[in-house]
Coordinates of C-alpha atoms in Angstrom, one line a residue:
M1115 CA 27.8 -24.5 11.9
R1116 CA 26.6 -25.9 8.8
V1117 CA 24.8 -29.7 8.6
G1118 CA 24.5 -31.3 5.4
R1119 CA 22.9 -33.8 4.6
R1120 CA 24.8 -36.8 4.9
S1121 CA 25.3 -35.9 8.5
F1122 CA 22.8 -34.2 9.5
L1123 CA 20.6 -38.5 8.7
G1124 CA 24.2 -40.3 9.5
G1125 CA 23.7 -38.2 13.1
S1126 CA 20.4 -39.1 13.4
A1127 CA 20.9 -42.5 14.2
I1128 CA 22.4 -41.5 17.3
V1129 CA 20.6 -38.2 18.3
T1130 CA 16.8 -38.1 19.3
L1131 CA 15.3 -36.8 16.9
G1132 CA 11.2 -36.7 16.9
T1133 CA 9.4 -39.0 18.2
G1134 CA 6.4 -41.9 16.8
C1135 CA 6.7 -44.0 13.7
L1136 CA 7.4 -44.5 10.3
K1137 CA 6.8 -48.5 9.5
H1138 CA 10.5 -48.1 7.6
A1139 CA 12.4 -47.1 10.4
P1140 CA 10.5 -47.1 14.7
P1141 CA 11.6 -44.7 17.0
P1142 CA 11.4 -45.2 20.7
P1143 CA 8.2 -44.5 22.5
P1144 CA 7.2 -40.4 22.6
P1145 CA 7.6 -39.4 25.9
A1146 CA 4.5 -39.4 28.2
P1147 CA 2.6 -36.0 27.6
P1148 CA 1.1 -33.6 30.9
K1149 CA -1.2 -35.0 33.1
S1150 CA -4.3 -33.5 31.5
S1151 CA -6.9 -36.7 30.9
G1152 CA -9.6 -38.5 31.7
S1153 CA -10.8 -37.9 35.4
A1154 CA -7.7 -36.5 37.1
R1155 CA -8.5 -33.3 34.3
D1156 CA -11.8 -33.4 34.6
D1157 CA -11.6 -33.4 38.4
V1158 CA -8.9 -30.3 38.3
L1159 CA -12.0 -28.2 35.5
A1160 CA -14.5 -28.8 38.4
Q1161 CA -12.2 -27.2 41.2
A1162 CA -11.6 -23.7 38.9
L1163 CA -15.3 -23.6 38.1
E1164 CA -16.2 -24.1 42.1
A1165 CA -13.0 -21.6 43.7
A1166 CA -14.6 -19.1 40.8
K1167 CA -18.1 -19.4 42.0
K1168 CA -17.2 -19.2 45.9
A1169 CA -15.3 -16.0 45.7
G1170 CA -17.9 -14.4 43.7
A1171 CA -18.6 -15.6 40.3
T1172 CA -21.8 -15.6 38.6
Y1173 CA -20.4 -17.9 35.5
A1174 CA -17.3 -19.3 35.1
D1175 CA -14.7 -21.6 32.4
A1176 CA -11.8 -23.3 32.2
R1177 CA -10.1 -24.2 29.4
I1178 CA -6.2 -27.1 29.8
V1179 CA -4.6 -25.8 27.0
R1180 CA -1.5 -28.0 25.3
R1181 CA 0.1 -26.2 22.3
R1182 CA 2.8 -27.7 20.9
T1183 CA 5.0 -26.7 17.9
E1184 CA 7.6 -27.7 15.9
N1185 CA 9.6 -26.1 13.1
I1186 CA 12.3 -27.5 11.1
W1187 CA 13.9 -25.5 7.6
T1188 CA 17.0 -25.8 5.0
R1189 CA 18.7 -23.5 2.9
E1190 CA 19.5 -25.5 -0.2
D1191 CA 21.6 -28.6 0.8
H1192 CA 21.5 -27.6 4.4
I1193 CA 20.0 -27.8 7.8
A1194 CA 19.2 -24.5 8.4
G1195 CA 17.5 -24.2 11.5
V1196 CA 15.1 -26.7 13.3
G1197 CA 12.9 -25.5 16.3
S1198 CA 9.9 -26.7 18.8
G1199 CA 8.2 -25.2 21.8
E1200 CA 5.5 -26.2 24.3
T1201 CA 3.0 -24.6 26.7
Y1202 CA 0.3 -27.0 28.7
G1203 CA -1.2 -24.9 31.9
I1204 CA -4.9 -24.0 32.7
G1205 CA -6.9 -20.3 31.5
I1206 CA -9.9 -19.4 33.9
R1207 CA -12.4 -16.6 32.8
V1208 CA -15.0 -15.9 34.7
I1209 CA -18.1 -12.8 35.4
A1210 CA -18.0 -10.9 38.7
D1211 CA -19.8 -7.9 39.3
G1212 CA -20.8 -8.1 35.5
A1213 CA -17.3 -7.9 34.6
W1214 CA -15.4 -10.5 32.8
G1215 CA -11.7 -10.8 34.5
F1216 CA -9.0 -13.7 33.6
A1217 CA -6.0 -15.6 35.1
S1218 CA -3.9 -18.9 34.5
S1219 CA -1.6 -20.7 35.8
A1220 CA 1.6 -23.2 34.3
L1221 CA 0.9 -24.9 36.9
V1222 CA -2.5 -28.0 37.2
T1223 CA -2.5 -28.8 40.3
R1224 CA -5.3 -28.1 42.8
P1225 CA -3.7 -25.1 45.1
A1226 CA -2.8 -23.6 42.0
V1227 CA -5.7 -23.8 40.1
E1228 CA -8.1 -22.7 42.8
E1229 CA -5.7 -19.2 43.4
A1230 CA -5.6 -18.8 39.8
A1231 CA -9.6 -18.7 39.7
R1232 CA -9.8 -16.5 43.2
R1233 CA -7.4 -13.8 41.2
A1234 CA -10.3 -14.3 38.0
V1235 CA -12.3 -12.8 40.5
A1236 CA -11.1 -9.8 41.7
I1237 CA -10.1 -8.6 38.9
A1238 CA -13.0 -9.0 37.3
K1239 CA -14.7 -7.2 41.1
A1240 CA -11.4 -4.6 40.6
S1241 CA -12.4 -3.9 36.3
R1242 CA -16.0 -3.0 37.3
A1243 CA -15.2 0.2 38.0
T1244 CA -14.4 1.0 34.4
L1245 CA -17.2 -0.9 33.1
K1246 CA -19.9 1.1 31.1
H1247 CA -22.3 -1.8 30.7
P1248 CA -22.2 -5.0 32.4
V1249 CA -21.6 -8.7 30.7
T1250 CA -24.5 -10.2 28.4
L1251 CA -24.0 -14.0 27.3
A1252 CA -26.3 -15.3 24.4
P1253 CA -27.6 -18.6 25.5
A1254 CA -25.8 -21.2 24.0
P1255 CA -26.4 -25.3 24.8
V1256 CA -24.6 -27.4 27.1
A1257 CA -22.7 -28.9 24.6
K1258 CA -20.7 -32.2 25.4
G1259 CA -18.6 -34.2 23.6
V1260 CA -14.4 -34.4 21.5
W1261 CA -13.5 -33.8 18.4
R1262 CA -10.4 -34.1 17.0
T1263 CA -8.3 -33.0 13.1
P1264 CA -9.5 -36.7 11.0
M1265 CA -5.8 -37.0 9.7
E1266 CA -3.5 -40.9 9.4
V1267 CA -0.2 -39.9 10.6
D1268 CA 0.6 -37.4 13.5
P1269 CA 3.2 -35.3 12.6
F1270 CA 4.3 -35.3 15.4
Q1271 CA 4.1 -38.8 15.8
V1272 CA 7.0 -38.6 12.4
P1273 CA 11.4 -38.0 13.3
L1274 CA 12.7 -35.4 12.8
A1275 CA 15.1 -37.0 10.4
D1276 CA 12.1 -38.3 8.0
K1277 CA 11.8 -34.1 7.3
A1278 CA 14.6 -33.2 7.3
Q1279 CA 15.2 -36.0 4.0
W1280 CA 12.1 -34.8 2.4
L1281 CA 13.5 -30.9 3.0
L1282 CA 16.4 -31.7 1.7
A1283 CA 15.7 -33.8 -1.1
L1284 CA 14.0 -30.6 -3.4
W1285 CA 17.7 -28.9 -3.8
P1286 CA 18.6 -31.4 -6.3
L1287 CA 15.1 -31.0 -7.9
V1288 CA 16.1 -27.1 -8.8
K1289 CA 20.1 -26.9 -8.5
D1290 CA 20.4 -27.0 -12.2
V1291 CA 17.8 -24.9 -13.9
P1292 CA 19.6 -21.8 -14.6
F1293 CA 20.2 -18.7 -13.3
V1294 CA 18.7 -20.2 -9.8
K1295 CA 21.1 -19.4 -7.0
F1296 CA 19.1 -20.2 -4.0
A1297 CA 16.1 -22.2 -2.0
S1298 CA 14.7 -22.7 1.4
A1299 CA 12.3 -25.2 2.2
G1300 CA 10.2 -25.3 5.5
I1301 CA 8.4 -27.8 7.6
Q1302 CA 5.7 -25.8 10.3
C1303 CA 3.8 -27.8 12.8
I1304 CA 1.0 -26.8 15.6
G1305 CA -0.9 -28.5 17.1
E1306 CA -3.2 -27.6 20.2
H1307 CA -5.2 -29.2 22.5
K1308 CA -7.8 -28.0 24.1
V1309 CA -10.2 -29.0 27.1
F1310 CA -13.1 -26.5 28.1
A1311 CA -16.0 -26.5 30.3
S1312 CA -18.2 -23.9 32.1
S1313 CA -20.1 -23.2 35.5
E1314 CA -23.3 -24.1 32.4
G1315 CA -21.9 -27.1 32.3
T1316 CA -20.9 -27.6 28.9
L1317 CA -17.9 -29.8 28.2
V1318 CA -15.9 -30.5 25.3
E1319 CA -12.5 -31.8 24.4
Q1320 CA -10.7 -31.2 21.1
E1321 CA -8.0 -32.0 19.4
I1322 CA -6.5 -29.9 16.6
T1323 CA -3.2 -30.2 14.1
R1324 CA -2.2 -27.8 11.3
V1325 CA 0.4 -28.7 9.1
S1326 CA 2.6 -26.1 5.9
P1327 CA 5.7 -27.4 4.2
S1328 CA 6.9 -24.4 2.1
L1329 CA 9.3 -24.1 -0.7
S1330 CA 10.8 -21.1 -2.7
V1331 CA 13.5 -21.2 -4.7
T1332 CA 15.6 -17.3 -5.9
A1333 CA 16.7 -16.9 -8.7
V1334 CA 19.7 -14.3 -10.0
D1335 CA 21.8 -12.6 -13.3
A1336 CA 23.3 -9.0 -14.1
G1337 CA 23.1 -8.1 -9.7
Q1338 CA 18.5 -8.5 -10.1
F1339 CA 17.0 -11.1 -8.5
E1340 CA 13.3 -12.6 -8.3
S1341 CA 11.9 -15.3 -6.6
R1342 CA 9.2 -17.7 -6.9
A1343 CA 7.0 -19.7 -3.9
A1344 CA 5.4 -23.4 -4.4
E1345 CA 1.4 -22.1 -3.9
V1346 CA 0.1 -24.7 -0.8
P1347 CA -1.2 -23.4 1.3
P1348 CA -0.7 -24.7 5.7
M1349 CA -4.2 -27.4 6.1
Q1350 CA -5.3 -28.8 8.9
A1351 CA -4.3 -32.3 8.5
G1352 CA -1.5 -35.1 8.6
W1353 CA 1.5 -36.2 7.8
E1354 CA 0.6 -37.2 5.0
Y1355 CA -0.7 -34.0 3.5
V1356 CA 3.3 -33.1 3.8
T1357 CA 3.9 -36.0 1.5
M1358 CA 0.6 -35.8 -1.3
C1359 CA 1.3 -31.9 -1.7
S1360 CA 2.5 -31.1 -4.8
I1361 CA 6.0 -29.2 -4.2
P1362 CA 8.4 -32.3 -5.2
K1363 CA 7.0 -32.7 -8.9
T1364 CA 6.7 -28.6 -9.6
A1365 CA 10.0 -27.7 -8.0
R1366 CA 11.8 -27.6 -11.0
S1367 CA 8.7 -26.0 -12.7
L1368 CA 9.0 -22.8 -9.8
A1369 CA 12.8 -22.1 -10.6
E1370 CA 12.1 -22.2 -14.1
D1371 CA 9.3 -19.3 -13.1
A1372 CA 11.7 -17.8 -11.1
G1373 CA 13.8 -17.8 -14.0
K1374 CA 11.6 -16.6 -16.1
K1375 CA 10.8 -13.7 -14.0
L1376 CA 14.1 -12.4 -14.5
K1377 CA 13.4 -11.5 -18.0
A1378 CA 9.6 -11.0 -17.7
A1379 CA 8.7 -7.9 -19.4
S1380 CA 8.2 -4.8 -16.8
V1381 CA 4.2 -3.5 -16.3
T1382 CA 2.8 -1.0 -18.0
P1383 CA 0.4 0.7 -15.3
G1384 CA -2.8 1.6 -16.1
K1385 CA -6.8 -0.1 -15.5
K1386 CA -6.6 -3.0 -16.6
D1387 CA -9.0 -6.3 -15.9
L1388 CA -7.5 -8.1 -13.2
I1389 CA -7.6 -11.7 -12.5
L1390 CA -6.4 -13.2 -9.8
A1391 CA -5.7 -16.4 -9.1
P1392 CA -7.3 -17.9 -5.7
S1393 CA -3.6 -18.0 -4.0
N1394 CA -3.8 -14.5 -4.8
L1395 CA -7.6 -13.8 -3.8
W1396 CA -7.3 -15.0 -0.8
L1397 CA -5.1 -12.4 1.0
T1398 CA -6.6 -10.1 -0.4
I1399 CA -10.4 -11.6 1.1
H1400 CA -8.5 -11.8 4.7
E1401 CA -7.7 -8.0 4.2
S1402 CA -10.4 -6.5 2.8
V1403 CA -13.3 -9.0 4.4
G1404 CA -12.6 -11.0 6.7
H1405 CA -10.5 -7.6 9.8
P1406 CA -13.7 -5.5 8.5
T1407 CA -16.5 -7.7 9.8
E1408 CA -15.1 -8.1 13.2
L1409 CA -17.6 -6.8 15.4
D1410 CA -15.2 -5.4 17.8
R1411 CA -13.3 -3.6 15.0
M1412 CA -17.0 -2.4 13.4
L1413 CA -16.9 -0.8 17.0
G1414 CA -13.4 1.1 17.5
L1415 CA -12.9 -1.6 20.2
E1416 CA -9.9 -3.1 18.4
A1417 CA -7.5 -0.5 17.5
N1418 CA -4.3 -1.0 18.1
L1419 CA -3.2 -4.0 16.2
A1420 CA -4.0 -3.1 12.1
G1421 CA -6.8 -0.4 12.9
T1422 CA -10.9 -0.4 13.2
S1423 CA -13.1 -1.0 10.0
F1424 CA -14.7 0.7 7.3
A1425 CA -17.2 -1.0 7.7
T1426 CA -19.3 0.1 10.9
V1427 CA -23.0 -1.0 12.2
D1428 CA -24.5 1.5 10.8
K1429 CA -24.0 0.2 7.5
L1430 CA -25.5 -3.2 8.1
G1431 CA -27.8 -4.5 5.9
K1432 CA -27.3 -1.2 3.8
L1433 CA -23.7 -1.4 2.6
K1434 CA -23.7 -2.1 -1.1
Y1435 CA -19.7 -4.1 -0.3
A1436 CA -19.6 -5.9 -3.9
A1437 CA -20.9 -7.0 -6.9
D1438 CA -24.4 -8.6 -7.1
I1439 CA -23.1 -12.0 -8.1
V1440 CA -20.4 -12.2 -4.6
T1441 CA -21.4 -14.0 -1.9
L1442 CA -18.9 -14.1 0.8
Y1443 CA -19.4 -16.1 3.9
A1444 CA -17.9 -17.2 7.1
D1445 CA -16.9 -21.2 7.8
K1446 CA -15.7 -22.9 10.7
L1447 CA -16.5 -26.4 9.4
V1448 CA -15.5 -26.7 6.1
P1449 CA -12.1 -29.7 6.1
G1450 CA -8.8 -28.9 6.4
G1451 CA -9.4 -25.2 7.6
L1452 CA -7.1 -23.3 9.5
A1453 CA -9.8 -22.1 11.3
T1454 CA -12.2 -24.9 11.5
C1455 CA -13.5 -26.8 15.4
Q1456 CA -16.5 -28.5 16.5
W1457 CA -16.7 -25.5 19.4
D1458 CA -15.1 -22.3 19.8
D1459 CA -13.4 -21.2 23.1
D1460 CA -16.4 -19.8 24.6
G1461 CA -17.7 -23.7 23.9
V1462 CA -20.6 -22.8 20.9
A1463 CA -20.8 -25.0 17.8
T1464 CA -19.2 -23.8 14.8
Q1465 CA -21.2 -22.5 12.3
R1466 CA -21.7 -20.8 8.9
W1467 CA -22.9 -17.6 7.9
D1468 CA -23.6 -15.4 5.2
L1469 CA -21.0 -12.1 5.5
V1470 CA -22.4 -10.4 2.5
K1471 CA -24.9 -12.3 0.2
D1472 CA -25.4 -11.2 -3.2
G1473 CA -23.2 -8.0 -3.1
L1474 CA -25.1 -6.4 0.7
F1475 CA -23.3 -6.2 3.6
V1476 CA -25.6 -8.7 5.8
G1477 CA -23.1 -10.0 8.5
V1478 CA -21.0 -10.2 11.3
Q1479 CA -18.8 -12.0 13.4
T1480 CA -19.1 -12.7 17.1
T1481 CA -18.9 -13.8 20.5
R1482 CA -21.2 -14.7 23.3
D1483 CA -20.3 -11.8 24.6
Q1484 CA -21.1 -9.7 21.8
A1485 CA -24.3 -10.6 20.1
S1486 CA -26.2 -8.7 22.5
W1487 CA -24.7 -5.7 20.6
I1488 CA -26.1 -5.7 17.7
G1489 CA -28.9 -7.1 18.8
E1490 CA -28.3 -11.0 17.6
K1491 CA -30.3 -13.9 20.2
E1492 CA -27.6 -15.8 19.5
S1493 CA -23.2 -15.9 19.3
R1494 CA -21.6 -17.2 15.8
G1495 CA -19.1 -19.1 17.7
S1496 CA -16.2 -16.6 16.9
S1497 CA -14.0 -17.0 20.1
Y1498 CA -10.4 -18.4 20.4
A1499 CA -7.7 -18.1 22.7
Q1500 CA -3.9 -19.0 21.4
D1501 CA -3.0 -21.0 24.6
H1502 CA -4.3 -21.4 28.1
S1503 CA -1.9 -17.8 29.1
S1504 CA -3.9 -16.0 26.8
V1505 CA -7.9 -14.9 26.9
A1506 CA -10.8 -16.0 24.7
F1507 CA -11.9 -13.2 22.1
Q1508 CA -13.4 -12.6 18.9
R1509 CA -11.0 -13.7 16.5
M1510 CA -11.4 -14.6 12.4
P1511 CA -13.2 -17.9 11.4
N1512 CA -12.5 -19.4 7.8
V1513 CA -13.7 -16.6 5.4
S1514 CA -14.7 -17.7 2.1
L1515 CA -15.8 -16.6 -1.6
A1516 CA -18.6 -18.8 -3.0
P1517 CA -18.1 -19.7 -6.9
S1518 CA -20.1 -19.5 -9.5
S1519 CA -23.1 -21.5 -10.1
K1520 CA -21.4 -21.9 -13.7
D1521 CA -19.1 -24.7 -15.1
T1522 CA -17.0 -20.8 -15.1
S1523 CA -12.5 -21.9 -15.5
L1524 CA -9.5 -20.6 -15.4
D1525 CA -9.2 -20.2 -18.8
D1526 CA -13.2 -19.3 -19.2
I1527 CA -12.2 -15.9 -17.7
I1528 CA -9.0 -15.4 -19.7
A1529 CA -10.4 -15.8 -23.1
A1530 CA -13.1 -13.4 -22.0
T1531 CA -10.7 -11.0 -21.3
E1532 CA -9.6 -8.4 -23.7
D1533 CA -7.0 -6.2 -22.0
G1534 CA -6.3 -7.5 -17.9
V1535 CA -3.0 -8.8 -16.1
L1536 CA -3.4 -12.6 -14.0
I1537 CA -1.9 -12.9 -10.9
S1538 CA -0.9 -16.0 -9.0
G1539 CA 0.5 -16.0 -5.5
N1540 CA 0.7 -13.2 -3.0
G1541 CA 4.2 -10.8 -2.5
S1542 CA 4.1 -7.4 -1.1
W1543 CA 0.3 -5.8 0.3
S1544 CA -0.6 -2.9 2.7
I1545 CA -4.0 -2.0 3.9
D1546 CA -4.8 0.9 5.7
H1547 CA -6.1 1.1 9.2
Q1548 CA -9.8 1.0 8.0
R1549 CA -9.5 -1.8 6.1
Y1550 CA -10.0 0.2 2.9
N1551 CA -7.7 1.2 0.9
F1552 CA -5.2 -1.4 -0.1
Q1553 CA -2.4 -2.3 -2.8
F1554 CA -1.6 -5.9 -2.6
S1555 CA 1.1 -7.8 -6.0
G1556 CA 1.9 -11.7 -6.4
Q1557 CA 4.5 -14.0 -7.2
T1558 CA 3.2 -14.9 -11.1
F1559 CA 1.6 -12.3 -13.7
H1560 CA 1.0 -12.7 -17.1
E1561 CA -0.5 -10.4 -19.7
I1562 CA -3.4 -10.7 -21.0
K1563 CA -4.5 -9.3 -24.5
K1564 CA -8.1 -10.6 -26.8
G1565 CA -8.3 -13.3 -24.6
K1566 CA -5.3 -14.8 -24.3
I1567 CA -1.9 -14.9 -22.4
V1568 CA 0.8 -13.0 -23.9
R1569 CA 3.7 -12.6 -21.8
P1570 CA 5.0 -12.4 -18.0
L1571 CA 5.4 -9.6 -16.6
R1572 CA 7.6 -8.5 -13.7
D1573 CA 7.2 -5.4 -11.6
V1574 CA 3.3 -6.0 -10.5
A1575 CA 0.8 -4.6 -7.8
Y1576 CA -2.9 -3.7 -7.9
Q1577 CA -4.4 -1.2 -5.2
S1578 CA -7.7 -0.1 -4.5
N1579 CA -10.2 0.4 -2.2
S1580 CA -12.4 -2.8 -0.3
V1581 CA -15.9 -1.0 -1.9
E1582 CA -14.8 -0.6 -5.3
F1583 CA -12.9 -3.4 -5.7
W1584 CA -15.5 -6.0 -5.1
N1585 CA -17.5 -3.8 -6.8
S1586 CA -16.3 -4.6 -9.6
C1587 CA -16.6 -8.2 -9.6
D1588 CA -17.9 -9.2 -12.8
M1589 CA -16.5 -12.9 -13.6
L1590 CA -16.6 -16.4 -11.2
G1591 CA -14.7 -19.3 -11.2
G1592 CA -17.3 -22.5 -11.2
E1593 CA -17.5 -25.0 -7.6
K1594 CA -14.5 -26.7 -9.7
T1595 CA -11.5 -23.8 -9.2
W1596 CA -12.7 -23.3 -5.9
E1597 CA -9.5 -23.4 -4.0
L1598 CA -8.7 -23.7 0.4
H1599 CA -5.4 -21.6 0.9
G1600 CA -4.2 -19.3 3.9
A1601 CA -2.2 -18.5 7.7
L1602 CA -0.9 -20.3 10.1
H1603 CA 0.3 -16.3 12.0
D1604 CA -2.9 -13.9 11.8
G1605 CA -1.7 -11.6 14.4
K1606 CA -4.7 -9.5 16.8
G1607 CA -4.7 -7.7 19.6
E1608 CA -2.8 -6.2 22.5
P1609 CA -0.8 -8.4 24.0
M1610 CA -1.2 -9.8 20.4
Q1611 CA -2.2 -13.6 19.7
S1612 CA -2.2 -15.4 16.8
N1613 CA -4.5 -17.7 15.2
A1614 CA -5.0 -19.6 11.9
V1615 CA -7.1 -19.0 9.4
S1616 CA -7.9 -20.3 5.9
H1617 CA -10.1 -18.5 3.2
G1618 CA -11.4 -20.4 0.3
C1619 CA -12.1 -19.0 -3.6
P1620 CA -13.2 -19.1 -7.1
P1621 CA -10.3 -17.5 -9.7
A1622 CA -11.8 -13.9 -10.1
R1623 CA -12.2 -10.9 -12.4
F1624 CA -12.1 -7.5 -11.4
K1625 CA -13.3 -4.9 -13.9
K1626 CA -10.5 -1.7 -14.2
V1627 CA -8.7 -2.4 -11.5
D1628 CA -5.3 0.4 -11.1
I1629 CA -2.5 -1.5 -12.4
L1630 CA 1.0 -0.5 -10.8
N1631 CA 4.9 -0.7 -11.6
V1632 CA 5.8 -1.2 -8.3
N1633 CA 10.1 -0.6 -9.6
A1634 CA 11.7 2.7 -8.9
R1635 CA 13.5 1.7 -12.0
A1636 CA 10.7 2.0 -14.6
R1637 CA 10.0 5.4 -13.0
V1638 CA 13.0 6.9 -14.1
G1639 CA 13.4 5.4 -17.3
G1640 CA 15.2 2.2 -16.5
K1641 CA 15.1 -1.4 -18.9

C-alpha cells in the first residue's frame, strides 16, 4: 500500500513513530535502554575479565555494545520504506596459549557472560594448533574516560513523522522541472554505544552517532535517463546536520542538472587533464590509498573481500606513491569524521599520521597485535568491531588528502587547464584485487578548453592505476576548498563487517589521464 504525505503525517498522531522531542511536538518519553550503565555494567565487565583469567587467559577485553539503526525512504510523494534495528550484547576477546579467542553473548547476565568468557578461552587454546607466531600486543597506556559525538539533537529522539515531513517536502521542489520523472530521498541514522574494559585496567565509554540525508533525481526523455544526486555526505553529527544541510536549497538545481545531462554531448575519449571535485575524489582516495595501506591486506592476510594490496611492506619508505605535492594521512580525530572517536576497539587512543608524505609511501594502518609485524612499537589505533558479536580487527580510519599551502581555488585550477574534464559527485567504480588498476565515473562532467568550462558532457569515466594516477597530480586546492565526504558502509572481512569512514580532500588536477566513453551507443556510431 502506498502511504502518502497526508495520511502518514495524520496517522502519526495516533501511532508511535519515534521517540524524543522537537519543541513543537513533544512525544511520549523514550523507552528505557537495555540495562548497561553505571556500576551494574562495570560489574558485568569485571566478571567477564575475571572469568577469562580463571579459565587461563593471559589477556582479556570485553565490549558491551548497543547498536541502533533507523532508515526512512521516500519515492516522489510517498513513503517507500521505514526500517529500524537494534543489537545489544557483550563481546569477549582473550589471549590464551599465545592465540586469540573470541565469543559473544546477547544475554548480559553473569552466567551468560562467564560462559562466553570460558568459551573464548577454549577457542583460543584450540587455535594454538594452527598458530605460527604467538600474539604480541604493543604496549598501550591505561585509559579511562567518556567520549560522545558532539551534537545538539539526537536523531533517534526526533519523531519519525518529522523525518518523513522533511523528506516529503523535497518532491514539490523538483517535480515541475522539465524531464524529471522520479526522485528518491532518505535519512539514515546509526548509533553506537560502546563500553570497553581490559584486563590491563582500561575502562572507556563512547557514544557515536552518524546521520546521512540523501536525494537523487532522475530525468527521462526519449527512452534515455540520467540521475543527479545531492553531494551532501554522511557525517558524525546530530539531527541539526540534516536540518541545516543544503539539500532543500539545491534540490531544484540538482533536478535541472539531471535534465541537462540528457542533452549533454557524449565525451570524446583520449588522454586529458582531469580535475576532480572533492565529492568525486574522496572515493578514489578510499579505494587507491585507504584500502592498500591496511597492513593485513599488505601482508596477504586479508583477501576474501576485495583482495590484497600492491603496496607491500617491502615498499615502505621506498615507493614513490604520488607526486611531491601529495601528502595523504590517516586521521581518527577530525571533527565530523565517520571513523572519528577517542579510543579504538583495542582501547588505544586515536591519532593522526602520514601514509604518503611528499609523495613517498611512509605509513600503514595497524592495531595492537599488528604493530610488531613491521617493527613498530605502538599501535596506530585502527581496531574496530561492528557490534558486540563481531571480533575487532584492523579497519580503515579517516584517510585524507592534505590541501595545498597556497590559496588555490577550483576556479584557479580550471583557469590553468588547457584541455580537460571536470568531474563532481560519485558514479560507478571498479578496482582490481591488488587495489591497483581502477576505473571511476561521477555525477556531472564538464569539458574545459583554454581555461574555461565550455559545455556539459556525459558517458565519462577515467581509468588509471594507483601509482600512475597519484604521480600525475600537479595541482591542489587550498585549505578553503577542503571538504569531508565519506561512506556509512565499507565492507571488510569474512564474515563481513561494515564500518563508516570519511575522506577529506581539496579539488585536484591530474595530468593526461585516460578518459573513456562508457556508452555503448557511442562505440557503434550512435548519437
